[in-house]
């Protein structure tokens, strides 16, 4: 393991850690190493990023969606068991926005049917459930270092594995199939990290995102997703390793992790307090989730589209995800076995939820300004 992987393994008490170009690549490695293939089924919440679904489809398996429970946006565990069939190969427990899933119930059902659980920790780093760190419950967990995630390496993915034979399978896969990123894309990512550090602050985020999407389409920057990833066909160079630039950035980020987590908790409490002062009902989550470490602070409003438009004009950093059960909205969901109406709570959340910044660059004044802005709208 390289330094980044070793440090990750220490924090998450993993048997073995593997680093990749993106988290979706880590998930692909995990699923393939579990032997997921044509005819198999993988269960996941119907409120996710389509990039999470792609690896399932690439392997010829079928995603089976479970609706969410409306408070934490995590899989509604009361609906899980009915989705299990003889074809179910893996259950993906996605800790949404930072709320850790109801792991006792998920593991009880999974163990009863002898199905491995993999944790999606892309939106949850440092959160605990009954005192135990998210990412330490399943046979494997995967993490993202993409720009919007709890910590950033520009792009990046980690598979933290706690099962010897799974680790051996992933190691074999990497040896045989993993491709190295090109010098050009590594250099571009490095340049983007420099620009990000210098210029991206809450007031400039909306503008930067628009520019970033435009430049991604033109091929002038390394985007989070290429256009071919909005269809379930795997690109030739998909199974890609993590570059040295990302690893070095990752080591720096892990050094600052405790501070990052403390900041997120403090800013979330400030949102709680200021929103309550404005008469908004408080967020609710199970007491087993102690002090969640949120990636963003989700709120429900009645006019999501108008709020997003006005936020962009006002320079307020308002997040839109998830815009649909398989974010982003352009996704032809039928290609991913999703039919409208399958997950009503997820569809409702997609219409109502916007998310507020908590990252290390969001200061107390960012929080105050964001609350002033969002409370001009009506809570849903
Ligand atoms: C819940 C979730 N899991 C996984 C991913 C994939 O992460 P990455 O962009 O690093 O592949 C994303 C978003 O991109 C996500 O929102």
PDB file of N, CA and C and ligand atoms in Angstrom, residues 21-25 48-49 51-52 94 120 122-123 142-146 149 155-157 224-225 321-322, ligand 1:
ATOM      1  N   UNK A  21      -8.802   6.190  -9.524  1.00  0.00           N
ATOM      2  CA  UNK A  21      -9.005   7.514 -10.151  1.00  0.00           C
ATOM      3  C   UNK A  21     -10.265   8.180  -9.603  1.00  0.00           C
ATOM      4  N   UNK A  22     -11.327   7.401  -9.399  1.00  0.00           N
ATOM      5  CA  UNK A  22     -12.597   7.921  -8.871  1.00  0.00           C
ATOM      6  C   UNK A  22     -13.236   6.842  -7.988  1.00  0.00           C
ATOM      7  N   UNK A  23     -14.257   7.254  -7.201  1.00  0.00           N
ATOM      8  CA  UNK A  23     -14.938   6.295  -6.322  1.00  0.00           C
ATOM      9  C   UNK A  23     -15.714   5.256  -7.121  1.00  0.00           C
ATOM     10  N   UNK A  24     -16.291   5.657  -8.240  1.00  0.00           N
ATOM     11  CA  UNK A  24     -17.064   4.712  -9.059  1.00  0.00           C
ATOM     12  C   UNK A  24     -16.161   3.563  -9.526  1.00  0.00           C
ATOM     13  N   UNK A  25     -14.881   3.860  -9.704  1.00  0.00           N
ATOM     14  CA  UNK A  25     -13.928   2.822 -10.117  1.00  0.00           C
ATOM     15  C   UNK A  25     -13.689   1.862  -8.939  1.00  0.00           C
ATOM     16  N   UNK A  48     -29.663   8.425  -5.484  1.00  0.00           N
ATOM     17  CA  UNK A  48     -28.220   8.279  -5.566  1.00  0.00           C
ATOM     18  C   UNK A  48     -27.693   8.979  -6.806  1.00  0.00           C
ATOM     19  N   UNK A  49     -26.419   8.807  -7.036  1.00  0.00           N
ATOM     20  CA  UNK A  49     -25.787   9.380  -8.221  1.00  0.00           C
ATOM     21  C   UNK A  49     -25.693   8.262  -9.264  1.00  0.00           C
ATOM     22  N   UNK A  51     -23.581   7.674 -11.284  1.00  0.00           N
ATOM     23  CA  UNK A  51     -22.221   7.145 -11.397  1.00  0.00           C
ATOM     24  C   UNK A  51     -22.018   5.941 -10.470  1.00  0.00           C
ATOM     25  N   UNK A  52     -22.899   5.857  -9.483  1.00  0.00           N
ATOM     26  CA  UNK A  52     -22.899   4.719  -8.562  1.00  0.00           C
ATOM     27  C   UNK A  52     -23.570   3.503  -9.203  1.00  0.00           C
ATOM     28  N   UNK A  94     -25.759   3.273   1.328  1.00  0.00           N
ATOM     29  CA  UNK A  94     -25.243   4.634   1.068  1.00  0.00           C
ATOM     30  C   UNK A  94     -25.600   5.559   2.229  1.00  0.00           C
ATOM     31  N   UNK A 120     -21.353   2.843   1.011  1.00  0.00           N
ATOM     32  CA  UNK A 120     -21.005   3.991   0.179  1.00  0.00           C
ATOM     33  C   UNK A 120     -20.759   5.167   1.120  1.00  0.00           C
ATOM     34  N   UNK A 122     -19.154   7.906   0.253  1.00  0.00           N
ATOM     35  CA  UNK A 122     -18.752   9.060  -0.554  1.00  0.00           C
ATOM     36  C   UNK A 122     -19.276  10.374   0.028  1.00  0.00           C
ATOM     37  N   UNK A 123     -20.377  10.300   0.790  1.00  0.00           N
ATOM     38  CA  UNK A 123     -20.940  11.525   1.367  1.00  0.00           C
ATOM     39  C   UNK A 123     -20.795  11.531   2.888  1.00  0.00           C
ATOM     40  N   UNK A 142     -16.446   2.345   0.221  1.00  0.00           N
ATOM     41  CA  UNK A 142     -15.713   3.157  -0.741  1.00  0.00           C
ATOM     42  C   UNK A 142     -15.980   4.633  -0.505  1.00  0.00           C
ATOM     43  N   UNK A 143     -14.970   5.429  -0.854  1.00  0.00           N
ATOM     44  CA  UNK A 143     -14.934   6.853  -0.534  1.00  0.00           C
ATOM     45  C   UNK A 143     -14.570   7.636  -1.794  1.00  0.00           C
ATOM     46  N   UNK A 144     -15.012   8.884  -1.835  1.00  0.00           N
ATOM     47  CA  UNK A 144     -14.720   9.717  -3.010  1.00  0.00           C
ATOM     48  C   UNK A 144     -13.928  10.953  -2.605  1.00  0.00           C
ATOM     49  N   UNK A 145     -13.027  11.353  -3.481  1.00  0.00           N
ATOM     50  CA  UNK A 145     -12.281  12.591  -3.254  1.00  0.00           C
ATOM     51  C   UNK A 145     -12.657  13.651  -4.285  1.00  0.00           C
ATOM     52  N   UNK A 146     -13.843  13.490  -4.899  1.00  0.00           N
ATOM     53  CA  UNK A 146     -14.295  14.443  -5.912  1.00  0.00           C
ATOM     54  C   UNK A 146     -14.525  15.820  -5.259  1.00  0.00           C
ATOM     55  N   UNK A 149     -17.024  16.468  -2.303  1.00  0.00           N
ATOM     56  CA  UNK A 149     -17.130  15.429  -1.278  1.00  0.00           C
ATOM     57  C   UNK A 149     -16.506  15.882   0.053  1.00  0.00           C
ATOM     58  N   UNK A 155     -10.225  14.580  -7.949  1.00  0.00           N
ATOM     59  CA  UNK A 155     -11.016  13.366  -8.169  1.00  0.00           C
ATOM     60  C   UNK A 155     -10.332  12.299  -7.324  1.00  0.00           C
ATOM     61  N   UNK A 156     -10.991  11.191  -7.099  1.00  0.00           N
ATOM     62  CA  UNK A 156     -10.304  10.134  -6.358  1.00  0.00           C
ATOM     63  C   UNK A 156     -11.265   9.142  -5.765  1.00  0.00           C
ATOM     64  N   UNK A 157     -10.824   7.921  -5.643  1.00  0.00           N
ATOM     65  CA  UNK A 157     -11.668   6.891  -5.041  1.00  0.00           C
ATOM     66  C   UNK A 157     -10.835   5.940  -4.204  1.00  0.00           C
ATOM     67  N   UNK A 224     -15.640  15.729 -13.681  1.00  0.00           N
ATOM     68  CA  UNK A 224     -15.979  14.655 -12.746  1.00  0.00           C
ATOM     69  C   UNK A 224     -16.576  13.476 -13.502  1.00  0.00           C
ATOM     70  N   UNK A 225     -17.300  13.767 -14.597  1.00  0.00           N
ATOM     71  CA  UNK A 225     -17.900  12.703 -15.403  1.00  0.00           C
ATOM     72  C   UNK A 225     -17.803  13.086 -16.866  1.00  0.00           C
ATOM     73  N   UNK A 321     -28.181  18.603  -5.539  1.00  0.00           N
ATOM     74  CA  UNK A 321     -28.305  17.153  -5.551  1.00  0.00           C
ATOM     75  C   UNK A 321     -28.973  16.612  -4.293  1.00  0.00           C
ATOM     76  N   UNK A 322     -29.840  15.588  -4.573  1.00  0.00           N
ATOM     77  CA  UNK A 322     -30.003  14.863  -5.831  1.00  0.00           C
ATOM     78  C   UNK A 322     -31.210  15.427  -6.591  1.00  0.00           C
TER      79      UNK A 322
HETATM   80  C1  LIG B   1     -23.466   8.818  -3.199  1.00  0.00           C
HETATM   81  C2  LIG B   1     -22.387   8.803  -4.232  1.00  0.00           C
HETATM   82  N1  LIG B   1     -21.641   7.693  -4.399  1.00  0.00           N
HETATM   83  C3  LIG B   1     -20.663   7.642  -5.324  1.00  0.00           C
HETATM   84  C4  LIG B   1     -20.373   8.713  -6.136  1.00  0.00           C
HETATM   85  C5  LIG B   1     -19.277   8.593  -7.146  1.00  0.00           C
HETATM   86  O1  LIG B   1     -18.119   9.288  -6.721  1.00  0.00           O
HETATM   87  P1  LIG B   1     -16.972   9.615  -7.773  1.00  0.00           P
HETATM   88  O2  LIG B   1     -17.356  10.876  -8.454  1.00  0.00           O
HETATM   89  O3  LIG B   1     -15.709   9.796  -6.981  1.00  0.00           O
HETATM   90  O4  LIG B   1     -16.880   8.474  -8.708  1.00  0.00           O
HETATM   91  C6  LIG B   1     -21.138   9.894  -5.993  1.00  0.00           C
HETATM   92  C7  LIG B   1     -20.956  11.093  -6.796  1.00  0.00           C
HETATM   93  O5  LIG B   1     -20.287  11.385  -7.656  1.00  0.00           O
HETATM   94  C8  LIG B   1     -22.158   9.931  -5.020  1.00  0.00           C
HETATM   95  O6  LIG B   1     -22.901  11.046  -4.841  1.00  0.00           O
END
